[in-house]
Every structure is written in structure tokens, then in C-alpha cells.
PDB file of C-alpha atoms in Angstrom:
ATOM      1  CA  UNK A   1     105.086  44.144  97.960  1.00 94.00           C
ATOM      2  CA  UNK A   2     106.534  47.353  96.507  1.00 97.00           C
ATOM      3  CA  UNK A   3     110.149  47.635  95.469  1.00 96.00           C
ATOM      4  CA  UNK A   4     112.614  49.808  97.400  1.00 95.00           C
ATOM      5  CA  UNK A   5     112.632  52.223  94.463  1.00 96.00           C
ATOM      6  CA  UNK A   6     108.828  52.554  94.488  1.00 97.00           C
ATOM      7  CA  UNK A   7     108.778  53.238  98.230  1.00 97.00           C
ATOM      8  CA  UNK A   8     111.677  55.692  98.174  1.00 96.00           C
ATOM      9  CA  UNK A   9     110.210  57.462  95.125  1.00 97.00           C
ATOM     10  CA  UNK A  10     106.808  57.963  96.786  1.00 97.00           C
ATOM     11  CA  UNK A  11     108.428  59.372  99.917  1.00 97.00           C
ATOM     12  CA  UNK A  12     110.847  61.625  97.994  1.00 96.00           C
ATOM     13  CA  UNK A  13     107.944  62.984  95.926  1.00 97.00           C
ATOM     14  CA  UNK A  14     106.113  63.839  99.133  1.00 97.00           C
ATOM     15  CA  UNK A  15     109.152  65.625 100.544  1.00 97.00           C
ATOM     16  CA  UNK A  16     109.684  67.483  97.277  1.00 97.00           C
ATOM     17  CA  UNK A  17     106.084  68.735  97.434  1.00 97.00           C
ATOM     18  CA  UNK A  18     106.472  69.839 101.060  1.00 96.00           C
ATOM     19  CA  UNK A  19     109.425  71.941  99.844  1.00 97.00           C
ATOM     20  CA  UNK A  20     107.159  73.744  97.326  1.00 96.00           C
ATOM     21  CA  UNK A  21     104.680  74.702 100.079  1.00 95.00           C
ATOM     22  CA  UNK A  22     101.966  73.918  97.540  1.00 97.00           C
ATOM     23  CA  UNK A  23      99.148  72.576  99.676  1.00 97.00           C
ATOM     24  CA  UNK A  24      97.255  70.639  96.996  1.00 98.00           C
ATOM     25  CA  UNK A  25     100.397  69.204  95.397  1.00 98.00           C
ATOM     26  CA  UNK A  26     101.529  68.007  98.834  1.00 98.00           C
ATOM     27  CA  UNK A  27      98.135  66.493  99.610  1.00 98.00           C
ATOM     28  CA  UNK A  28      98.233  64.590  96.285  1.00 98.00           C
ATOM     29  CA  UNK A  29     101.132  62.544  97.708  1.00 98.00           C
ATOM     30  CA  UNK A  30      98.852  61.148 100.473  1.00 98.00           C
ATOM     31  CA  UNK A  31      96.010  58.654 100.324  1.00 98.00           C
ATOM     32  CA  UNK A  32      92.499  59.810 101.213  1.00 98.00           C
ATOM     33  CA  UNK A  33      92.618  57.772 104.441  1.00 98.00           C
ATOM     34  CA  UNK A  34      96.119  58.898 105.473  1.00 98.00           C
ATOM     35  CA  UNK A  35      97.194  58.793 109.082  1.00 98.00           C
ATOM     36  CA  UNK A  36      99.558  61.677 109.865  1.00 97.00           C
ATOM     37  CA  UNK A  37     101.268  62.610 113.112  1.00 95.00           C
ATOM     38  CA  UNK A  38     104.043  64.978 114.161  1.00 88.00           C
ATOM     39  CA  UNK A  39     105.047  66.449 117.520  1.00 83.00           C
ATOM     40  CA  UNK A  40     103.021  69.662 116.908  1.00 78.00           C
ATOM     41  CA  UNK A  41      99.718  67.892 116.170  1.00 78.00           C
ATOM     42  CA  UNK A  42      99.305  66.397 119.636  1.00 77.00           C
ATOM     43  CA  UNK A  43      97.344  63.539 118.097  1.00 88.00           C
ATOM     44  CA  UNK A  44      96.920  61.567 114.914  1.00 94.00           C
ATOM     45  CA  UNK A  45      95.342  63.353 111.986  1.00 97.00           C
ATOM     46  CA  UNK A  46      93.181  60.913 110.055  1.00 97.00           C
ATOM     47  CA  UNK A  47      92.074  61.590 106.483  1.00 98.00           C
ATOM     48  CA  UNK A  48      93.150  63.975 103.776  1.00 97.00           C
ATOM     49  CA  UNK A  49      90.475  66.586 104.620  1.00 96.00           C
ATOM     50  CA  UNK A  50      91.774  66.879 108.191  1.00 97.00           C
ATOM     51  CA  UNK A  51      95.375  66.920 106.959  1.00 97.00           C
ATOM     52  CA  UNK A  52      94.449  69.771 104.577  1.00 97.00           C
ATOM     53  CA  UNK A  53      93.251  71.905 107.536  1.00 95.00           C
ATOM     54  CA  UNK A  54      96.457  71.244 109.478  1.00 94.00           C
ATOM     55  CA  UNK A  55      98.848  71.776 106.574  1.00 95.00           C
ATOM     56  CA  UNK A  56      97.113  74.960 105.436  1.00 96.00           C
ATOM     57  CA  UNK A  57      97.916  76.599 108.785  1.00 92.00           C
ATOM     58  CA  UNK A  58     101.405  75.070 108.925  1.00 90.00           C
ATOM     59  CA  UNK A  59     102.341  76.210 105.400  1.00 94.00           C
ATOM     60  CA  UNK A  60     100.991  79.736 106.113  1.00 93.00           C
ATOM     61  CA  UNK A  61     103.344  80.015 109.079  1.00 88.00           C
ATOM     62  CA  UNK A  62     106.567  78.294 107.999  1.00 88.00           C
ATOM     63  CA  UNK A  63     108.948  78.330 105.037  1.00 92.00           C
ATOM     64  CA  UNK A  64     110.970  75.140 104.967  1.00 91.00           C
ATOM     65  CA  UNK A  65     113.320  73.101 102.824  1.00 96.00           C
ATOM     66  CA  UNK A  66     113.914  69.430 103.572  1.00 96.00           C
ATOM     67  CA  UNK A  67     117.032  67.509 102.542  1.00 97.00           C
ATOM     68  CA  UNK A  68     116.993  63.727 102.851  1.00 97.00           C
ATOM     69  CA  UNK A  69     120.145  62.504 104.613  1.00 97.00           C
ATOM     70  CA  UNK A  70     119.410  58.772 104.928  1.00 97.00           C
ATOM     71  CA  UNK A  71     116.642  56.341 104.036  1.00 96.00           C
ATOM     72  CA  UNK A  72     116.007  52.745 105.006  1.00 97.00           C
ATOM     73  CA  UNK A  73     113.447  50.198 103.906  1.00 97.00           C
ATOM     74  CA  UNK A  74     111.343  48.707 106.668  1.00 97.00           C
ATOM     75  CA  UNK A  75     111.918  45.007 106.236  1.00 96.00           C
ATOM     76  CA  UNK A  76     108.863  43.052 105.131  1.00 96.00           C
ATOM     77  CA  UNK A  77     106.728  46.190 104.809  1.00 97.00           C
ATOM     78  CA  UNK A  78     105.857  48.788 102.200  1.00 98.00           C
ATOM     79  CA  UNK A  79     107.497  51.492 104.224  1.00 98.00           C
ATOM     80  CA  UNK A  80     110.667  53.277 105.133  1.00 98.00           C
ATOM     81  CA  UNK A  81     112.416  55.392 107.687  1.00 98.00           C
ATOM     82  CA  UNK A  82     113.715  58.625 106.219  1.00 97.00           C
ATOM     83  CA  UNK A  83     116.110  60.936 108.083  1.00 97.00           C
ATOM     84  CA  UNK A  84     116.242  64.579 107.082  1.00 97.00           C
ATOM     85  CA  UNK A  85     117.549  68.040 107.824  1.00 96.00           C
ATOM     86  CA  UNK A  86     115.152  70.939 107.397  1.00 94.00           C
ATOM     87  CA  UNK A  87     116.019  74.614 107.099  1.00 94.00           C
ATOM     88  CA  UNK A  88     113.022  76.446 108.511  1.00 90.00           C
ATOM     89  CA  UNK A  89     112.012  80.052 109.097  1.00 89.00           C
ATOM     90  CA  UNK A  90     108.866  82.051 109.598  1.00 86.00           C
ATOM     91  CA  UNK A  91     107.078  82.934 106.363  1.00 86.00           C
ATOM     92  CA  UNK A  92     107.165  86.654 107.153  1.00 86.00           C
ATOM     93  CA  UNK A  93     110.964  86.522 107.297  1.00 84.00           C
ATOM     94  CA  UNK A  94     113.667  86.361 109.890  1.00 81.00           C
ATOM     95  CA  UNK A  95     116.481  83.940 110.541  1.00 85.00           C
ATOM     96  CA  UNK A  96     116.544  80.324 109.459  1.00 86.00           C
ATOM     97  CA  UNK A  97     117.331  77.384 111.700  1.00 88.00           C
ATOM     98  CA  UNK A  98     118.046  73.756 110.952  1.00 91.00           C
ATOM     99  CA  UNK A  99     115.956  70.991 112.456  1.00 90.00           C
ATOM    100  CA  UNK A 100     116.909  67.336 112.229  1.00 93.00           C
ATOM    101  CA  UNK A 101     114.252  64.699 112.185  1.00 94.00           C
ATOM    102  CA  UNK A 102     112.875  61.531 110.727  1.00 96.00           C
ATOM    103  CA  UNK A 103     109.658  60.164 109.325  1.00 97.00           C
ATOM    104  CA  UNK A 104     108.312  56.625 109.313  1.00 97.00           C
ATOM    105  CA  UNK A 105     106.357  56.387 106.066  1.00 98.00           C
ATOM    106  CA  UNK A 106     104.077  53.634 104.837  1.00 98.00           C
ATOM    107  CA  UNK A 107     103.273  53.571 101.143  1.00 98.00           C
ATOM    108  CA  UNK A 108     100.231  52.309  99.225  1.00 98.00           C
ATOM    109  CA  UNK A 109     100.583  52.507  95.464  1.00 94.00           C
ATOM    110  CA  UNK A 110     102.524  55.720  94.926  1.00 96.00           C
ATOM    111  CA  UNK A 111     101.124  57.632  97.920  1.00 98.00           C
ATOM    112  CA  UNK A 112     101.850  57.742 101.621  1.00 98.00           C
ATOM    113  CA  UNK A 113      99.086  56.166 103.696  1.00 98.00           C
ATOM    114  CA  UNK A 114     100.875  56.797 106.988  1.00 98.00           C
ATOM    115  CA  UNK A 115     103.415  59.459 107.906  1.00 97.00           C
ATOM    116  CA  UNK A 116     104.733  59.797 111.437  1.00 96.00           C
ATOM    117  CA  UNK A 117     107.282  62.561 111.893  1.00 94.00           C
ATOM    118  CA  UNK A 118     109.695  62.939 114.793  1.00 93.00           C
ATOM    119  CA  UNK A 119     111.712  66.107 115.469  1.00 87.00           C
ATOM    120  CA  UNK A 120     112.800  68.514 118.184  1.00 80.00           C
ATOM    121  CA  UNK A 121     110.228  71.319 118.267  1.00 76.00           C
ATOM    122  CA  UNK A 122     112.030  73.815 120.491  1.00 75.00           C
ATOM    123  CA  UNK A 123     113.560  75.363 117.342  1.00 69.00           C
ATOM    124  CA  UNK A 124     110.063  76.279 116.134  1.00 67.00           C
ATOM    125  CA  UNK A 125     109.157  77.716 119.525  1.00 69.00           C
ATOM    126  CA  UNK A 126     112.349  79.795 119.547  1.00 70.00           C
ATOM    127  CA  UNK A 127     111.668  81.124 116.029  1.00 68.00           C
ATOM    128  CA  UNK A 128     108.172  82.173 117.045  1.00 68.00           C
ATOM    129  CA  UNK A 129     109.574  84.247 119.934  1.00 68.00           C
ATOM    130  CA  UNK A 130     111.902  86.293 117.690  1.00 55.00           C
ATOM    131  CA  UNK A 131     110.865  89.794 116.793  1.00 57.00           C
ATOM    132  CA  UNK A 132     111.012  90.672 113.123  1.00 48.00           C
TER     133      UNK A 132
END
């Protein structure tokens, strides 16, 4: 069983890498057999190679900065719930909006082996409609 600090550190490192928009650095925070899901995927993404394809497109489209607001250990598991705010805008410019959300993260070693994100996606849809 991992300590709280080990779990929180692995998740924070992942969030920090998302904030860099560095695809390979972000992928290094996930296990090879990761299970990833967010409201925009429509399904679970299984494996780092599949996650790479998804994140490449996502990072090309969006500029984002996550700030952790709360984090809680999942009792009896190597995982946590992390609540966050994210300032997001289109990569080509335009206004920024804030999205609130949360992830349920499971950790193996110092990497996330499961990451399920929950957020309201209408903000992204609205940003895509704006003319630059």
C-alpha cells in the first residue's frame, strides 16, 4: 500500500505535466496499460499508445492550466479523488474560461494506472464556436 504522499505526488506530477502540454512528459506519468476516460472520449482509452493518439489531438487544440483545489485518499486503495479548476482556451488564441472538475486516479508505483476525469464540457463547446 502506497502512502498518501506517494499517491498525491504521482497525481500532482501528472497534473504538472498536463500543464506543460508536453505530450511525452505527460505520458511518462502513466503506466503502459493505463485506463483513461473523460467526457470527450466517449469510451475508455486503454494503453499508453492509444492515450498518446488522443492527447496529441487534445494538446494541439487546447491550452490549459490546472490548479488542484482539493485531494482525498481513497480509503484502502492506492488512489485518490482530486478536484481542480482549469483555465482553458483554444491554442490559436481567444478568451479563456474556467472549468471545474475532478479525477479519480489510481496509482501503481509512481505512475497513474487509471485516470477517470469528470467535468462539464459545454465550456469547450462554447470556446470552439467563438470566432478568433
